[in-house]
CSV table of C-alpha atoms and ligand atoms in Angstrom, one decimal:
chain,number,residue,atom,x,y,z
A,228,UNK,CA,58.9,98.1,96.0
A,229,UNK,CA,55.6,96.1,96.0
A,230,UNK,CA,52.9,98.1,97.8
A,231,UNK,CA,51.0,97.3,100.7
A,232,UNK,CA,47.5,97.3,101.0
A,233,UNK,CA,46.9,100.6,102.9
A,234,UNK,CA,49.5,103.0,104.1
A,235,UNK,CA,49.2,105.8,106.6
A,236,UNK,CA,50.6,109.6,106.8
A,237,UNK,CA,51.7,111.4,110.0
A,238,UNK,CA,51.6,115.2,109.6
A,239,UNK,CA,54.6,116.8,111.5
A,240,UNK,CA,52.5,119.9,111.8
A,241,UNK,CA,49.4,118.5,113.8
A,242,UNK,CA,52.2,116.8,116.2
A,243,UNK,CA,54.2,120.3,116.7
A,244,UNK,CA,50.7,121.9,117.2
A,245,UNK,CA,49.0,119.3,119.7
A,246,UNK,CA,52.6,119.3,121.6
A,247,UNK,CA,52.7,123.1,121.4
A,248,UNK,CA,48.7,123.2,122.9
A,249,UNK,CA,49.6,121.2,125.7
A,250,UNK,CA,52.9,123.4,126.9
A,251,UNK,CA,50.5,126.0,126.5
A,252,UNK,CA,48.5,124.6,129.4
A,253,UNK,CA,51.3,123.0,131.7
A,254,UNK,CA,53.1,126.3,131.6
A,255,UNK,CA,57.7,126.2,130.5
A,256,UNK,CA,58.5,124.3,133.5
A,257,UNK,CA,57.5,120.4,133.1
A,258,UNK,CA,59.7,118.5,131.0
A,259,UNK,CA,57.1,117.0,128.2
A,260,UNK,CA,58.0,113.5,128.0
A,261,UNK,CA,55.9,112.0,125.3
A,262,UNK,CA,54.6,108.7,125.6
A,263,UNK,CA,55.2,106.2,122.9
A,264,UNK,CA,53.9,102.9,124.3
A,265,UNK,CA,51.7,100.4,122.1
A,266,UNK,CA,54.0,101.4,119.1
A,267,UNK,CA,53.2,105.0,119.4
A,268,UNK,CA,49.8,104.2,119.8
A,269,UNK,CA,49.8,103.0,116.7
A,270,UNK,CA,51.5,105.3,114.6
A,271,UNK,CA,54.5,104.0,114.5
A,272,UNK,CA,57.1,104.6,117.0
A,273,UNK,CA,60.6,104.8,114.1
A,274,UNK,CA,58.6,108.1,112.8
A,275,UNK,CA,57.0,109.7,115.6
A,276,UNK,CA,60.2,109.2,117.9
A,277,UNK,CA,62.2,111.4,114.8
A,278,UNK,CA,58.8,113.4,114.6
A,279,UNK,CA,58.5,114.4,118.0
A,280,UNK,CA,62.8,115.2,118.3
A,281,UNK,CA,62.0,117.4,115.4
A,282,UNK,CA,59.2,119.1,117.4
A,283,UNK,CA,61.4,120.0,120.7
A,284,UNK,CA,60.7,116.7,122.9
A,285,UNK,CA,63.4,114.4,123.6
A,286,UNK,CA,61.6,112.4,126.4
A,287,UNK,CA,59.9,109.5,125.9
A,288,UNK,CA,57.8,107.0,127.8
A,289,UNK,CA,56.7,103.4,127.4
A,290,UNK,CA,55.3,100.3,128.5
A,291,UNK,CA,57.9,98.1,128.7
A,292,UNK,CA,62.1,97.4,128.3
A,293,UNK,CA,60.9,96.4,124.7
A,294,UNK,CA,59.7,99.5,123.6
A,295,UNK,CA,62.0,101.2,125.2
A,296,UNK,CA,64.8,99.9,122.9
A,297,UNK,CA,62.6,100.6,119.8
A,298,UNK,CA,62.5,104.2,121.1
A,299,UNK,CA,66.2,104.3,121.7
A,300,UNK,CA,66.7,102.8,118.3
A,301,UNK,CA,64.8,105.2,116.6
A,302,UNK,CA,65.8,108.4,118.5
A,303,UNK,CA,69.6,107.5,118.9
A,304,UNK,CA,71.4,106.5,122.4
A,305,UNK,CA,70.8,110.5,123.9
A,306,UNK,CA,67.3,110.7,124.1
A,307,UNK,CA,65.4,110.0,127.7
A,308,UNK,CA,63.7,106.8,128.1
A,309,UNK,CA,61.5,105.7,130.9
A,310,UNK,CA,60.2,102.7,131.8
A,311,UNK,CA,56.4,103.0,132.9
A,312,UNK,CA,55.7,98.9,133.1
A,313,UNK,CA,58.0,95.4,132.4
A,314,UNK,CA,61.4,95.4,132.8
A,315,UNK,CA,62.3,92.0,133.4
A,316,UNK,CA,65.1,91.5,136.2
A,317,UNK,CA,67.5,90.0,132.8
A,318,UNK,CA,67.7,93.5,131.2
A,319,UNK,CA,68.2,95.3,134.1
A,320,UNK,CA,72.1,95.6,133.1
A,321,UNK,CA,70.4,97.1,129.6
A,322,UNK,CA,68.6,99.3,131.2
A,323,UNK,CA,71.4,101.1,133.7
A,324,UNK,CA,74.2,100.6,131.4
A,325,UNK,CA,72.5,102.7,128.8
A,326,UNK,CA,71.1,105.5,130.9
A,327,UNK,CA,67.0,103.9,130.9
A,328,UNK,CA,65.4,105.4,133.4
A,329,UNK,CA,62.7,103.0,135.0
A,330,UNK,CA,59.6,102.8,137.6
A,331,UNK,CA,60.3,100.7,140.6
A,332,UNK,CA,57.3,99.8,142.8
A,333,UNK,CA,58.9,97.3,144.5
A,334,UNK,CA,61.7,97.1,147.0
A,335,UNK,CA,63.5,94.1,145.7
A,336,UNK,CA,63.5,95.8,142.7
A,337,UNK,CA,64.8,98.2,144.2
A,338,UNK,CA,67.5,96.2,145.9
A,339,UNK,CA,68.2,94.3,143.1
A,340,UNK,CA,69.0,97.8,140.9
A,341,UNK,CA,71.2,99.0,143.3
A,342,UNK,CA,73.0,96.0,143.5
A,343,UNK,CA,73.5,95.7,139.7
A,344,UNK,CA,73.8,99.3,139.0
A,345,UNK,CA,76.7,99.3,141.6
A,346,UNK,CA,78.6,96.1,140.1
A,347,UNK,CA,78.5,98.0,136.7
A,348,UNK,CA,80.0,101.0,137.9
A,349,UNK,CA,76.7,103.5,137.2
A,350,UNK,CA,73.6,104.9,138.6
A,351,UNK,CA,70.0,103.3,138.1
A,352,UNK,CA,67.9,106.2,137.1
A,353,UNK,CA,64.4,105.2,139.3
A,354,UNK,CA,61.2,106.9,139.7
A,355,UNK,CA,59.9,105.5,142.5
A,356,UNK,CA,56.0,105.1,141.5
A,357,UNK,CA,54.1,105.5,144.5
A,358,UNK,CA,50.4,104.0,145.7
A,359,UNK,CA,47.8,106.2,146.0
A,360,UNK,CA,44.5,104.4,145.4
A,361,UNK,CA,44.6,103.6,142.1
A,362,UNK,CA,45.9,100.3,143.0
A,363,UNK,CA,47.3,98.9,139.6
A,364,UNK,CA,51.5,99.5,140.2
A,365,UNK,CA,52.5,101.2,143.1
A,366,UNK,CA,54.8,100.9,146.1
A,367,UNK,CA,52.7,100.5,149.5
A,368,UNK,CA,52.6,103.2,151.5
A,369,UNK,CA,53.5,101.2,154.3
A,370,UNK,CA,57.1,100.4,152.5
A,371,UNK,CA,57.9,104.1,151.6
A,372,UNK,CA,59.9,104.5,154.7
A,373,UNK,CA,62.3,101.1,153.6
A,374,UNK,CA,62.6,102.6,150.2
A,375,UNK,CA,63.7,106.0,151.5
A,376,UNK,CA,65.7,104.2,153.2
A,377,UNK,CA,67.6,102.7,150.5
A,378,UNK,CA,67.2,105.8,148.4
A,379,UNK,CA,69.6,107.5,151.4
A,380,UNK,CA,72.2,104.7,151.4
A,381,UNK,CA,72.5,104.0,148.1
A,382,UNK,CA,72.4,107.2,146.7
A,383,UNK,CA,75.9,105.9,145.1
A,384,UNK,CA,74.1,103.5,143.0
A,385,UNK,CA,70.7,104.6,142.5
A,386,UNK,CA,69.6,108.2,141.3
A,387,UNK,CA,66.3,109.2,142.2
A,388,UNK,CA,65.4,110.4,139.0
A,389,UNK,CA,61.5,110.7,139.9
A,390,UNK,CA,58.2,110.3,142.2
A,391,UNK,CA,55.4,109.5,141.2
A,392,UNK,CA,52.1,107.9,140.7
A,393,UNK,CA,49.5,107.4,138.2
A,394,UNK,CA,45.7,109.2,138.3
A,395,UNK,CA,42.4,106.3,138.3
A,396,UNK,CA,40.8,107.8,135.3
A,397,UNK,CA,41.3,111.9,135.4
A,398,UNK,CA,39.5,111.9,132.3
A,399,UNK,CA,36.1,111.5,133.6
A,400,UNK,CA,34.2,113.9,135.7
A,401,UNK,CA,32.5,111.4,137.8
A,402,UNK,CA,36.0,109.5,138.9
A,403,UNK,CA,37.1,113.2,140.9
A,404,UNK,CA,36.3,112.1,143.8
A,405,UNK,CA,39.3,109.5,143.6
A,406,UNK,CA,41.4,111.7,141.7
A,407,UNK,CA,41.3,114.2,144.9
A,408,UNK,CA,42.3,111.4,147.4
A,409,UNK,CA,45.1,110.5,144.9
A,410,UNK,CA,46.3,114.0,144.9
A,411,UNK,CA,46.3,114.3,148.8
A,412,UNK,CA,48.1,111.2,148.8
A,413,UNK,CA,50.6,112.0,146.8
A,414,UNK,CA,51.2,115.4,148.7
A,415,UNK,CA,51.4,112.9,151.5
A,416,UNK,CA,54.3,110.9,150.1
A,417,UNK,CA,56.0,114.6,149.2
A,418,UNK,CA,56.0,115.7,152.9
A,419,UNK,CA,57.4,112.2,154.2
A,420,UNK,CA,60.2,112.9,151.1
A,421,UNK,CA,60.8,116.4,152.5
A,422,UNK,CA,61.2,115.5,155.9
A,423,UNK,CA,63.4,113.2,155.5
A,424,UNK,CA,66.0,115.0,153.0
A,425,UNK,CA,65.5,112.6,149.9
A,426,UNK,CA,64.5,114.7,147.3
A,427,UNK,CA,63.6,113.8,144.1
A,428,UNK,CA,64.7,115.5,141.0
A,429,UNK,CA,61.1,115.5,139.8
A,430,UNK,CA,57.4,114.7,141.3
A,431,UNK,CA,55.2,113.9,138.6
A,432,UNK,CA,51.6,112.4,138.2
A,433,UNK,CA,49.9,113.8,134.8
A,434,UNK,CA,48.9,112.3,131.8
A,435,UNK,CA,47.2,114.0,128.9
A,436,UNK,CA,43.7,114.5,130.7
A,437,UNK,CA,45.2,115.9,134.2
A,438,UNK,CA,47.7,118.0,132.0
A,439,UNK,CA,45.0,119.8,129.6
A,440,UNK,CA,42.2,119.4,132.5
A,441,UNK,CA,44.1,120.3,135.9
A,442,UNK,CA,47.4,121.2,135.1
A,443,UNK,CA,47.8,124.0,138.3
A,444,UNK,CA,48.0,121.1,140.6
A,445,UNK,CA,49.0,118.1,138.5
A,446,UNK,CA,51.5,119.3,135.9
A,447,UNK,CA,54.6,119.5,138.8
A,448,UNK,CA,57.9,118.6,136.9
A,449,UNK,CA,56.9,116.1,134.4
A,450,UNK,CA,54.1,115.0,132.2
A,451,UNK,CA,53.4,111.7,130.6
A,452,UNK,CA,51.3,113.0,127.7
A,453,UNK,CA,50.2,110.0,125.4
A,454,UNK,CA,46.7,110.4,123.5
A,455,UNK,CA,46.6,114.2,123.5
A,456,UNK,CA,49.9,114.1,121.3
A,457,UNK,CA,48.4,112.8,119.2
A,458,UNK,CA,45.3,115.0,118.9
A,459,UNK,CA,42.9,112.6,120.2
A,460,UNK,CA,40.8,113.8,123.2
A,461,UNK,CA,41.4,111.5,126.1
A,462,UNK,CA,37.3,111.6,127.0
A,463,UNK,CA,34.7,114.0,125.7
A,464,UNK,CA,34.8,114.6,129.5
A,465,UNK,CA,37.8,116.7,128.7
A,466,UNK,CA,37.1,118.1,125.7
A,467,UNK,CA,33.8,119.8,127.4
A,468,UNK,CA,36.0,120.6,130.4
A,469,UNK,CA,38.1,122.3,128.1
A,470,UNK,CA,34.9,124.2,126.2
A,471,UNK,CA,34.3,125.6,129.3
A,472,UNK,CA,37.5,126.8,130.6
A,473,UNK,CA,37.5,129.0,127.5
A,474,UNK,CA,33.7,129.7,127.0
A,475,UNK,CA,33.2,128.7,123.9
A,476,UNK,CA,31.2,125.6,122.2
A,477,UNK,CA,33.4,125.1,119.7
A,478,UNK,CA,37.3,124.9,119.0
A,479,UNK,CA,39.8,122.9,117.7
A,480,UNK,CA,43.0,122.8,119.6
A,481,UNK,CA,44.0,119.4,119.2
A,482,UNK,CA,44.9,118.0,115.3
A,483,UNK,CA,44.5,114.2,114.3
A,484,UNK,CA,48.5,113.2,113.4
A,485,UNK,CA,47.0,110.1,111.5
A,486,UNK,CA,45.5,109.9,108.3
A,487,UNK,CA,45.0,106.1,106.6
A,488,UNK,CA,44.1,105.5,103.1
A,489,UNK,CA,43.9,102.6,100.9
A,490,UNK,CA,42.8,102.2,97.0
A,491,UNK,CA,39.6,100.9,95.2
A,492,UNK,CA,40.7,97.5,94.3
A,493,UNK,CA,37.6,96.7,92.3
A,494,UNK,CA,33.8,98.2,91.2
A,495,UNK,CA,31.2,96.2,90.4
A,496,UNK,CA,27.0,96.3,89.7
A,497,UNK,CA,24.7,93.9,92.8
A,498,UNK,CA,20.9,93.1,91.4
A,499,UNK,CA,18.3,93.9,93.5
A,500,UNK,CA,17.4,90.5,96.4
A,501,UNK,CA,21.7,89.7,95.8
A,502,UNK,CA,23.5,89.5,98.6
A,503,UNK,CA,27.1,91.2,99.0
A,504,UNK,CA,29.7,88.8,100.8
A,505,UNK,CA,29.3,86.2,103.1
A,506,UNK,CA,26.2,85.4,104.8
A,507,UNK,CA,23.7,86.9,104.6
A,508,UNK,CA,24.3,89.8,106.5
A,509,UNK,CA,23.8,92.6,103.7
A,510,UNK,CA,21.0,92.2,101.0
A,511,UNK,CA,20.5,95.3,98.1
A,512,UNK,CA,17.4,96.3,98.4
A,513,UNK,CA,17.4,97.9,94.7
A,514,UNK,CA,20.5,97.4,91.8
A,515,UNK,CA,23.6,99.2,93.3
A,516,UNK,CA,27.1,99.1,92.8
A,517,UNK,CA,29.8,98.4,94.8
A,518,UNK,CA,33.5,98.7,95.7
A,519,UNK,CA,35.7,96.7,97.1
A,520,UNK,CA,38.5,97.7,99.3
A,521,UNK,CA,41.6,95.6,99.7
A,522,UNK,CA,41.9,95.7,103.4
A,523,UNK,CA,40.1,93.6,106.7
A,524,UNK,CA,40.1,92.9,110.2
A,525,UNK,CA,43.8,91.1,109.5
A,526,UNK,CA,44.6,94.6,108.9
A,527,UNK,CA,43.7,96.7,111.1
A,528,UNK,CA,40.1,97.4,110.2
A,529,UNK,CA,37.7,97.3,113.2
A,530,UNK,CA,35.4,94.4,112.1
A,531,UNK,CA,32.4,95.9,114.5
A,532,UNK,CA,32.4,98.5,112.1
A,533,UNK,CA,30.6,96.0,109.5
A,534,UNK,CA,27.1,97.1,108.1
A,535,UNK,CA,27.8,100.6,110.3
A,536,UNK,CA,30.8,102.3,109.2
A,537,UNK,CA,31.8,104.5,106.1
A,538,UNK,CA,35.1,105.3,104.0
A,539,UNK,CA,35.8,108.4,101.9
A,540,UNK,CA,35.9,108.3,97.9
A,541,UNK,CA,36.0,111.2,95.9
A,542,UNK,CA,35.1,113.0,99.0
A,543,UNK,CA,32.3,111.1,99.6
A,544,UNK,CA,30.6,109.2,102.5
A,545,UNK,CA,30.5,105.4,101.2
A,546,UNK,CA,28.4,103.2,103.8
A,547,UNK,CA,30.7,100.2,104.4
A,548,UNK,CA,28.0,96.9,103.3
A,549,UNK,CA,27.9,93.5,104.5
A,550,UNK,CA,31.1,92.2,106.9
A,551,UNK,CA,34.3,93.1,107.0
A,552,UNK,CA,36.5,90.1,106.2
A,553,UNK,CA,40.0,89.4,107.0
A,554,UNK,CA,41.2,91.0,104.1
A,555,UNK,CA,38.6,92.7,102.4
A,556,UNK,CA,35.4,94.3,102.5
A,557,UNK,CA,32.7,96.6,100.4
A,558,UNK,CA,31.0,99.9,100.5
A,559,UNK,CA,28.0,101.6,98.6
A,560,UNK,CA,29.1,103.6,95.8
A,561,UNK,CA,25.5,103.5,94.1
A,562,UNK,CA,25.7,107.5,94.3
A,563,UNK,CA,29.2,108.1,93.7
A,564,UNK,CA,29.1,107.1,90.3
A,565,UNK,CA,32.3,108.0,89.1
A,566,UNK,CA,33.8,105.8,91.3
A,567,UNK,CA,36.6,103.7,90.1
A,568,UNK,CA,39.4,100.8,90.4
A,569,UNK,CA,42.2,102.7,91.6
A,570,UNK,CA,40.3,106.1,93.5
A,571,UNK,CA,42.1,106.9,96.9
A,572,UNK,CA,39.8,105.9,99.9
A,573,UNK,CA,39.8,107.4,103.0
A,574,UNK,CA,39.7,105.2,105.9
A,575,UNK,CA,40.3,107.8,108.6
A,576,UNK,CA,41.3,111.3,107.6
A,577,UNK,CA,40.0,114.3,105.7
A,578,UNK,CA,38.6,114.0,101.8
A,579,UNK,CA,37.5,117.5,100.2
A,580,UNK,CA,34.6,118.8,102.4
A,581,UNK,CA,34.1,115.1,104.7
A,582,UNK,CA,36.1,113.5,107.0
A,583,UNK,CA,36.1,110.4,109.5
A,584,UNK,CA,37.7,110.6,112.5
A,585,UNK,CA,38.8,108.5,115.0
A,586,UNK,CA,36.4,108.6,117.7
A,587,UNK,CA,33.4,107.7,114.9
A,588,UNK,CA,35.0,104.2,115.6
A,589,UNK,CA,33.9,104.3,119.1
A,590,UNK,CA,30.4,104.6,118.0
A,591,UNK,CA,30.2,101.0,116.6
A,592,UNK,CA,31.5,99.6,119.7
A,593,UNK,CA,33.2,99.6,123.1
A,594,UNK,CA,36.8,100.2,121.8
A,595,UNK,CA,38.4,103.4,123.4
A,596,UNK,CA,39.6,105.3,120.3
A,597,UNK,CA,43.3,104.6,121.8
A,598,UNK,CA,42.3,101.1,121.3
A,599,UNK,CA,41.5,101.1,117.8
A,600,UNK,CA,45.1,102.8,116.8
A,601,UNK,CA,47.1,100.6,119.2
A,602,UNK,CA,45.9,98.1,117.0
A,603,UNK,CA,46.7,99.4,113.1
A,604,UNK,CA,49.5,96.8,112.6
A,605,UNK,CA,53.1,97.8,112.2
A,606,UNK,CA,53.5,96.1,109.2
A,607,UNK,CA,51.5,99.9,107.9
A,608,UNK,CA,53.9,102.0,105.3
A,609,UNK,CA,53.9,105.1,107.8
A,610,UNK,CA,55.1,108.4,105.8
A,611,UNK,CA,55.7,111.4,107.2
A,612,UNK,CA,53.6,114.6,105.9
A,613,UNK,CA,54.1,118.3,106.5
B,957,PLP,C1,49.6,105.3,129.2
B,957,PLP,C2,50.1,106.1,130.3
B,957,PLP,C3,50.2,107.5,130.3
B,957,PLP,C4,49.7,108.3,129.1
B,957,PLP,O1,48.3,108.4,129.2
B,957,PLP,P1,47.5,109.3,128.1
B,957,PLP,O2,46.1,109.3,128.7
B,957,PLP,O3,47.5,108.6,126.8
B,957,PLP,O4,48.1,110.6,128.1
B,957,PLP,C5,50.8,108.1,131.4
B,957,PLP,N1,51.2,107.4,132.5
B,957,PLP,C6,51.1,106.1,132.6
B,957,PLP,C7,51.6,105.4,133.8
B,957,PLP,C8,50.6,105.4,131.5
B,957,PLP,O5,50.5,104.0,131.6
């Protein structure tokens, strides 16, 4: 098969370790349901839905109806789905037919579920996502009592699956003080649900930061771990949160999953004054040599990173020179003189004693380091690593 120009490796033992860290902290109870939006964040959700099934989870969540039939295609018709975001009225039908479990923050939608779910004979599987300040998605609190309500009547054609809501940024210290009126709120909304005899099968408001950071009173009966999975800290917030829950200044619980590498394409000698690429954005300052890699911005390749970043050859730092371009750009190699056409580069990953991880890309610009995966494109060879 022709090759791409990069190709990325998913280690099944960072996954089973990251995943095994975080039941550590949310205790046996919660179900772990793993979320696989954005194409796994990037990774690629036909390995990491196989990956993760190998590692004990078989819940999933995403963004949309989409991706919840990628996940279904890749784990087979028994693993749970749930549909965080989009699910357009149309695939409703899909969605309850095939046992997709959905948040509904609306009460036509809830309405409208019922309705369908009771002309096709089933159940709708709903979580009823609640407001409690963080005012994205979210059923008013002043419509709880209509949807419980409904719950009640219904109960033939929907199954209340789940409750729950969705935390304004747990991962950062200074957003607590929502975070708190979110978890009243929510205790709020369990009361009313108590009182009134509609129970839930689950309550459930976690993702990866309130499940490593606060999981005594945020784990309850579900989490919706996404970044941590994939052992990336959801804030260095979190990770010194973490450093001092166990008293230490150092440790390394989570374990990067990805690893992305590409080839020396071609090596060539720059005189002194020359300019590398277009522009004139880099200039040598003495002879050098340079390599060039075969891979851009069209590719995945954070163009902010131009002039700043670095690759790995022959376990190396190389200092990336002049602009990334759409599919190509170049990197010092003056002092790794052995380097050569064909040498595996390191684009984020481990090499010998160096490695680059994904957070350095934060450091060249505003992107969260979730951004800068969710964006690797699919068109990636991902292989799967011990
Ligand atoms: C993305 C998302 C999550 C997962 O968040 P992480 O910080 O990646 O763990 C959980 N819940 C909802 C509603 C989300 O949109």
């Amino acid at each position: 098969m022709v090759q791409n120009s990069s190709r990325i490796e998913l280690s099944q033992a960072a996954l089973r370790n990251n995943l095994a860290f975080i039941r550590t902290r949310v205790g046996p109870h919660p179900t772990l349901s793993m979320v696989v939006k954005a194409n796994a964040y990037g990774h690629g959700v036909d390995s990491i839905v196989p990956m993760a099934l190998r590692a004990g989870v078989d819940h999933f969540s995403v963004a949309s109806g989409y991706e919840a039939e990628q996940v279904l295609a890749a784990g087979g018709p028994d693993v749970g789905v749930l549909v965080m975001g989009i699910l357009y009225d149309e695939d409703l039908p899909w969605a309850i037919e095939r046992g997709v479990e959905f948040f509904v923050f609306d009460l036509g939608r809830l309405e409208r579920a019922a309705a369908t779910a009771a002309e096709l004979g089933r159940r709708a599987r709903v979580h009823l996502e609640v407001e409690t300040g963080g005012n994205r998605t979210g059923l008013p609190i002043d419509e709880l009592p209509r949807a419980i309500q409904l719950l009640r009547k219904r109960a033939d054609a929907l199954d209340f699956v789940g409750c729950c809501t969705h935390l304004a940024g747990a991962e950062s210290l200074a957003t607590r003080f929502r975070i708190d009126r979110q978890l009243k709120a929510f205790d709020a909304v369990r009361r009313t649900l108590d009182r009134k005899g509609v129970k839930p099968r689950m309550l459930h408001i976690a993702s990866s930061a309130a499940a490593l950071v606060m999981p005594e009173i945020a784990a309850f009966d579900l989490v919706r771990v996404g970044v941590a999975s994939y052992g990336l800290w959801p804030s260095p917030d979190v990770y010194n949160m973490h450093l001092m829950r166990i008293n230490k200044t150092r440790d390394n619980p989570l374990t990067r999953v990805l690893t992305w590498k590409t080839d020396v394409m071609h090596v060539k000698s720059v005189k002194k004054d020359e300019f590398v690429g277009y522009g004139t954005a880099y200039q040598a300052a003495a002879d050098m040599r340079i390599a060039v890699l075969p891979l851009g911005y069209a590719n995945g390749y954070p163009r902010e990173t131009s002039n700043k970043g670095h690759v790995l050859i022959r376990g190396y730092k190389a200092p990336i020179v002049g602009l990334v371009n759409m599919n190509l750009f170049m990197v010092d190699v003056t002092r790794i003189p052995e380097a050569a056409v064909g040498d595996v580069v390191v684009l984020v990953g481990r090499q010998r004693n160096n490695k680059i991880n994904i957070s350095s890309f934060s450091e060249f610009s505003s992107a969260l380091n979730t951004e800068f995966v969710c964006r690797l494109p699919s068109t990636i060879p991902r292989t799967i690593v011990r």
